[in-house]
mmCIF file of C-alpha atoms in Angstrom:
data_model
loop_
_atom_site.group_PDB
_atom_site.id
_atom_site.type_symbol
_atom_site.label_atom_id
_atom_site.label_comp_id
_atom_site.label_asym_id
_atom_site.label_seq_id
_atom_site.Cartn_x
_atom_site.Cartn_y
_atom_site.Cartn_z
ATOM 1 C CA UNK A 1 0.000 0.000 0.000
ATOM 2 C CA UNK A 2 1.797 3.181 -1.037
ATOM 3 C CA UNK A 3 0.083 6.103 0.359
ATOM 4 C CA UNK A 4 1.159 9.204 -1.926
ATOM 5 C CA UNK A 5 1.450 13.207 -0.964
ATOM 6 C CA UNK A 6 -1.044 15.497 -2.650
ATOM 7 C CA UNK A 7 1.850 16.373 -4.902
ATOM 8 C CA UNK A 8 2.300 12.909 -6.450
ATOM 9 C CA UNK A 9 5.269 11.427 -4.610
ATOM 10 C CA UNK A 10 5.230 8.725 -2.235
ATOM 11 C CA UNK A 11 5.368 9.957 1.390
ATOM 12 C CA UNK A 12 8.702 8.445 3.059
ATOM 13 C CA UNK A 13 8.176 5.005 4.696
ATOM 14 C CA UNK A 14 8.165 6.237 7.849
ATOM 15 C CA UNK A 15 5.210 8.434 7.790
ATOM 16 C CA UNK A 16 3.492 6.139 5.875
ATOM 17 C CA UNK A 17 3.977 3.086 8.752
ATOM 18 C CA UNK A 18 2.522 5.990 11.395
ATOM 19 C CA UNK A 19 -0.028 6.732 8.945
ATOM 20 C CA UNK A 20 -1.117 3.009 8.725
ATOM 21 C CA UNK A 21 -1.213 2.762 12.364
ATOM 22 C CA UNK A 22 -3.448 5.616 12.908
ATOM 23 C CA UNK A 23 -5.958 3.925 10.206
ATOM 24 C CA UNK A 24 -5.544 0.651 11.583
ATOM 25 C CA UNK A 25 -6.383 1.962 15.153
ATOM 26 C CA UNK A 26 -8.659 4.516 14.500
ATOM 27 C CA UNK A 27 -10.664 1.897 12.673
ATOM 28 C CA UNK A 28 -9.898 -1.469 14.753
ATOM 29 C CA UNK A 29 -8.675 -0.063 17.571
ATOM 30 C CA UNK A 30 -5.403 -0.832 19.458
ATOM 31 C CA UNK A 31 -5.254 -4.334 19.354
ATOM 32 C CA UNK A 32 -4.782 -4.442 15.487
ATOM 33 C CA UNK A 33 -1.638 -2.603 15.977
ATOM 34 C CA UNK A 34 1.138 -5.423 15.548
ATOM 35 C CA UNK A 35 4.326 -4.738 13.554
ATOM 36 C CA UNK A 36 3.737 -7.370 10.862
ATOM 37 C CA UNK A 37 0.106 -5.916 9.945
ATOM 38 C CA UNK A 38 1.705 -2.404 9.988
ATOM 39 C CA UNK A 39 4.100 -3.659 7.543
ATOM 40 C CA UNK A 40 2.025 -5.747 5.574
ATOM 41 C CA UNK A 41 -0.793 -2.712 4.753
ATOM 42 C CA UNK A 42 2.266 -0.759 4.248
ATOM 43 C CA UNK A 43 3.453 -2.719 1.802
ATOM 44 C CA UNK A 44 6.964 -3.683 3.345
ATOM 45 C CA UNK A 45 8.552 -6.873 4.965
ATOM 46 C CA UNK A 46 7.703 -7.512 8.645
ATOM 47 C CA UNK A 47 11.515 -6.408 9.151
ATOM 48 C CA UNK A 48 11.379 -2.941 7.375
ATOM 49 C CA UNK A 49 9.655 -1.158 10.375
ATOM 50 C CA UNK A 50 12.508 -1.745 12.968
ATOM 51 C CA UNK A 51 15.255 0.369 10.769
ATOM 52 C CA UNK A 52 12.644 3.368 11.638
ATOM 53 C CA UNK A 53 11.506 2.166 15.077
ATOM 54 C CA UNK A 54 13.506 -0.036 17.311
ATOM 55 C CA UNK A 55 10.672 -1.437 19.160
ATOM 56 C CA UNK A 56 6.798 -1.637 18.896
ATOM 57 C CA UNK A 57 6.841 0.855 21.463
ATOM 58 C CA UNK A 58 8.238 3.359 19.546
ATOM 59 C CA UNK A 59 5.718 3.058 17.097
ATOM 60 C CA UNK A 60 2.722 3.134 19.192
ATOM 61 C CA UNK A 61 4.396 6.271 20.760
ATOM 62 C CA UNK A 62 4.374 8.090 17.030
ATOM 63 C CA UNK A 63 0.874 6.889 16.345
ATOM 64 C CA UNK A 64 -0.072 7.981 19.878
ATOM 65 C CA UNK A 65 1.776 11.361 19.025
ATOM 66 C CA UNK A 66 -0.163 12.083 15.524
ATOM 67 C CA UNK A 67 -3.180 11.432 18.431
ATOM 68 C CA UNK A 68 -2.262 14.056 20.987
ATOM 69 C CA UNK A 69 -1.699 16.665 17.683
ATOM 70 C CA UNK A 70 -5.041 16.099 16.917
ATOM 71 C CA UNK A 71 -6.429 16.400 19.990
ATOM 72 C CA UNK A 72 -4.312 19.811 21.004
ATOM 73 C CA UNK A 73 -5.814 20.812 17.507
ATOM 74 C CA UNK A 74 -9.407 20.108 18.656
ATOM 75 C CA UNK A 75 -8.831 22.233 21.940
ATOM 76 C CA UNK A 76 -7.588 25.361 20.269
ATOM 77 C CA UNK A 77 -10.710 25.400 17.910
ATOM 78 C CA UNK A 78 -12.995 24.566 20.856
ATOM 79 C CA UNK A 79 -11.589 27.330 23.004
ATOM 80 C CA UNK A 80 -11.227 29.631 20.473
ATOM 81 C CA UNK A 81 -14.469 31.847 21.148
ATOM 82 C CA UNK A 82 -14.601 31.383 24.943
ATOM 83 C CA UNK A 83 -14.318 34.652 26.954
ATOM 84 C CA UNK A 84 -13.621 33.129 30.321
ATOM 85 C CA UNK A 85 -10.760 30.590 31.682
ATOM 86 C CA UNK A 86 -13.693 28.607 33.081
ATOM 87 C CA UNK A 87 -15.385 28.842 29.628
ATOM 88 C CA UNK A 88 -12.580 27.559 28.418
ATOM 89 C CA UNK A 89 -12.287 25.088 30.927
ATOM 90 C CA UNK A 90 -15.638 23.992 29.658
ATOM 91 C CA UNK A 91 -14.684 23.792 26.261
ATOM 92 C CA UNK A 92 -11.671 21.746 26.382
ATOM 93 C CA UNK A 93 -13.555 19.106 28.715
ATOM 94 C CA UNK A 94 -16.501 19.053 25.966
ATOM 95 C CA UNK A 95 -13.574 18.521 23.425
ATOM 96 C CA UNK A 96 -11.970 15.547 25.326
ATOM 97 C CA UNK A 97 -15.187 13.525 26.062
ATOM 98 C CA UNK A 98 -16.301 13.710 21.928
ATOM 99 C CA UNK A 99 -12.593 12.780 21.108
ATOM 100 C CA UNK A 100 -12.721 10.058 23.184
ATOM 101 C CA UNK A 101 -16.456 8.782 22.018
ATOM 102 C CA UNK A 102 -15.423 9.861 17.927
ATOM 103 C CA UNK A 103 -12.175 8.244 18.000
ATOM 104 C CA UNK A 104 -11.976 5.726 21.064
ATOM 105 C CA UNK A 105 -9.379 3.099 19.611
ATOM 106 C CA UNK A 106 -6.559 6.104 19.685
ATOM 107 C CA UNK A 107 -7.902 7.450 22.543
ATOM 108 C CA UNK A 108 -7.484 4.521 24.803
ATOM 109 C CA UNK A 109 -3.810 4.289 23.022
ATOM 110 C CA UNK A 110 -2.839 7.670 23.934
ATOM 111 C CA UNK A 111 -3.401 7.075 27.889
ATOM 112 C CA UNK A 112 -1.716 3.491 27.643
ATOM 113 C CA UNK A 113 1.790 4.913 28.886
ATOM 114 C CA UNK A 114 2.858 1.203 29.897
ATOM 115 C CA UNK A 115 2.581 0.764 26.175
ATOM 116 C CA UNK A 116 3.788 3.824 25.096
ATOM 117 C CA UNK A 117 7.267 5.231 25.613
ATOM 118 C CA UNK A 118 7.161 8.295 27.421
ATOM 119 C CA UNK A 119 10.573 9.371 27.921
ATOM 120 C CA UNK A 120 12.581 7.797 25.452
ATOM 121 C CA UNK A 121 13.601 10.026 22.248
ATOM 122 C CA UNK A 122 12.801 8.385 18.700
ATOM 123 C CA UNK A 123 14.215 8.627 16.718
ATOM 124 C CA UNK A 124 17.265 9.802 18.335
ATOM 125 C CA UNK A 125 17.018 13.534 18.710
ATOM 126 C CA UNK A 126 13.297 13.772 18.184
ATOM 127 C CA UNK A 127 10.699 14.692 20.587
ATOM 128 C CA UNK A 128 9.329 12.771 23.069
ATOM 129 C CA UNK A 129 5.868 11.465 23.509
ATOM 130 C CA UNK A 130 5.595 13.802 26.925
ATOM 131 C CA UNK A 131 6.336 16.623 24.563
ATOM 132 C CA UNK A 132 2.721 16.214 22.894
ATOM 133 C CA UNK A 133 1.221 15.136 26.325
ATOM 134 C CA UNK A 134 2.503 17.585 28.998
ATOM 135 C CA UNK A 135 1.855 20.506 27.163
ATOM 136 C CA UNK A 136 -2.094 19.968 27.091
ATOM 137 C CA UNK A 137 -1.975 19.353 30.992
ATOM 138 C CA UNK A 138 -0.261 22.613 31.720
ATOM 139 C CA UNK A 139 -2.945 24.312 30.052
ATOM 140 C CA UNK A 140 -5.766 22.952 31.641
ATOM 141 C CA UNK A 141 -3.676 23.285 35.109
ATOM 142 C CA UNK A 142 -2.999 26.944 33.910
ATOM 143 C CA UNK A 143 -7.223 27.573 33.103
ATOM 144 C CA UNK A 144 -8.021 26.004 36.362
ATOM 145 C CA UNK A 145 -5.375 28.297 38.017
ATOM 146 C CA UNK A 146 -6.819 31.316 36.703
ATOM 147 C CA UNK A 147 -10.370 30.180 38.243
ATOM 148 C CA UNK A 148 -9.272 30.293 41.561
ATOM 149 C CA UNK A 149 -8.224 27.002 42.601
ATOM 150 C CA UNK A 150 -6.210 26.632 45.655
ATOM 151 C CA UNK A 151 -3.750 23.705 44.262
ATOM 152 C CA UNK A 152 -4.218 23.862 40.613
ATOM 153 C CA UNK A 153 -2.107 20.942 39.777
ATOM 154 C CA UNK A 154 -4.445 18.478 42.128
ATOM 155 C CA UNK A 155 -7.850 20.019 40.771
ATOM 156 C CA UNK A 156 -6.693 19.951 37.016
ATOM 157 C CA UNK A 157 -6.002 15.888 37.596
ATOM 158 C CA UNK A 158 -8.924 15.756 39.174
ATOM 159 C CA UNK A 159 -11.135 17.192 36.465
ATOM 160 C CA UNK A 160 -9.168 14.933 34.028
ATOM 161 C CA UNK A 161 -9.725 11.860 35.808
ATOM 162 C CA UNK A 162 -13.193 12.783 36.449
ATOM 163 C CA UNK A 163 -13.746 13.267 32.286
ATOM 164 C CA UNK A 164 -11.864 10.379 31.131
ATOM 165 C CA UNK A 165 -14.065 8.337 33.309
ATOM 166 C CA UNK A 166 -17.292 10.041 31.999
ATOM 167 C CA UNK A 167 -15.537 9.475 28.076
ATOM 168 C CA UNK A 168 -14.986 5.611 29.280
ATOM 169 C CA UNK A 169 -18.079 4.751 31.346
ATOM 170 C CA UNK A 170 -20.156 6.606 28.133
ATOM 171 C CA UNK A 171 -17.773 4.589 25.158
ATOM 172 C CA UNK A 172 -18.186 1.399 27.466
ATOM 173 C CA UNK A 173 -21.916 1.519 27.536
ATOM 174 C CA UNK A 174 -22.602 1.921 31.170
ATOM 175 C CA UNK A 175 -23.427 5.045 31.877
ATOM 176 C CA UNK A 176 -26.118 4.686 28.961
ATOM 177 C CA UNK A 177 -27.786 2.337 30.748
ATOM 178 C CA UNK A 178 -28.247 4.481 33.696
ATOM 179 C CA UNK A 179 -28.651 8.038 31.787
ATOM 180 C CA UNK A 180 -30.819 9.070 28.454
ATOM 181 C CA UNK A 181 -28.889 9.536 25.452
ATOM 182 C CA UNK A 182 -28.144 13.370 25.134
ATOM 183 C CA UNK A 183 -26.716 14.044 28.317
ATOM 184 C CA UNK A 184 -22.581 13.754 27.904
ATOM 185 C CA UNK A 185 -22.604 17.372 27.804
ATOM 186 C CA UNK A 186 -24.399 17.468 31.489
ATOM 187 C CA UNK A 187 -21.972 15.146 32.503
ATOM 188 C CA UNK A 188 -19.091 17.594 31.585
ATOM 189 C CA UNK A 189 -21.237 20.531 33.160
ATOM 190 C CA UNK A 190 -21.305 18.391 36.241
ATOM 191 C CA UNK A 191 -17.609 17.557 36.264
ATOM 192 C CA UNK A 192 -16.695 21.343 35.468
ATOM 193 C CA UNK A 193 -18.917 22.172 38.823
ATOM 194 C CA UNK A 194 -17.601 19.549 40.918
ATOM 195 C CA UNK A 195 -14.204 20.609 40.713
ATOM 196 C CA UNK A 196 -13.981 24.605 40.151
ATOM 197 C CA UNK A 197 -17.621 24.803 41.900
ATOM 198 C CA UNK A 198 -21.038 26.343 40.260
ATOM 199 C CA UNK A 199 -20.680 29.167 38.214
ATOM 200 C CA UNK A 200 -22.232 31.976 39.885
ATOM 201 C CA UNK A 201 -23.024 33.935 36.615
ATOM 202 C CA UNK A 202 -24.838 30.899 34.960
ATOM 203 C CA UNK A 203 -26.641 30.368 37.918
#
């Protein structure tokens, strides 16, 4: 399978192994991601991956990268016409949650860390996975700073915790069961409230 650039020429094997991985998970999820069906829908022997990527980790790390762009990318649009740190707050949360329910097979890679290499550089000199991660933390611990929170850090991982669960519990098909359809966006309300309390403007 030779994916080609809008221009006409092939795009360099490595991009196109990452951009086979991000097809493969996006559409059968993470467990579809082994090295020889990479290669295979990529067109190369089983072996040709491992001169890019030294281990499988590395290249669930660059799929899980191409992930975390898209998400950042998805934040920045959502936030773009809020006029308050808590608005923003609000937007980013509503963000994550339909990431996670659009896209669940790369969003349950991205938060795998003991698949994913964190820390290690690949290839040597590039940027780490924690690079594309980090970044998207501080902001939310930066907006939840600005709203008055006595130990930012804390209620930032709180509210994250508290929304991946809602995006897991929803993808998973329990909270369904308990809740109509139509109310994921009360459930980030809720989590926004529970951690940087009611908003005394809306309410």
């Amino acid at each position: 399978m030779n994916q080609e650039r809008p221009d006409g020429q092939e795009r360099p094997l490595r991009e196109r192994l990452i951009d086979v991985g991000v097809e493969l998970v996006l559409t059968d999820g993470g467990a579809a991601l082994g090295l020889r069906e990479i290669a295979r829908r990529a067109g190369v022997s089983h072996g040709a991956p491992r001169r890019y990527f030294p281990t499988h980790q590395a290249l669930l790390s660059a799929i899980a990268r191409r992930g975390f762009a898209d998400l950042g990318g998805r934040f920045a649009a959502a936030s773009a016409g809020a006029a308050s740190p808590r608005e923003r707050v609000r937007a980013l949360g509503g963000a994550y949650v339909g990431y996670a329910l659009e896209h669940r097979g790369m969003f349950e890679l991205m938060f795998r860390h003991d698949l994913l290499d964190s820390t290690g550089q690949e290839p040597a000199g590039g940027p780490r996975l924690r690079e594309s991660t980090l970044p998207l933390f501080e902001l939310l611990v930066s907006l939840v700073s600005h709203c008055g929170a006595d130990d930012p850090e804390v209620t930032a991982a709180a509210l994250w915790a508290n929304l991946h669960g809602v995006a897991q519990l929803w993808g998973f098909g329990s909270l369904p069961l308990v809740l109509p359809a139509g109310t994921v966006d009360r459930l980030v309300d809720a989590a926004v409230d529970a951690h940087l309390g009611r908003d005394r403007e809306s309410s």
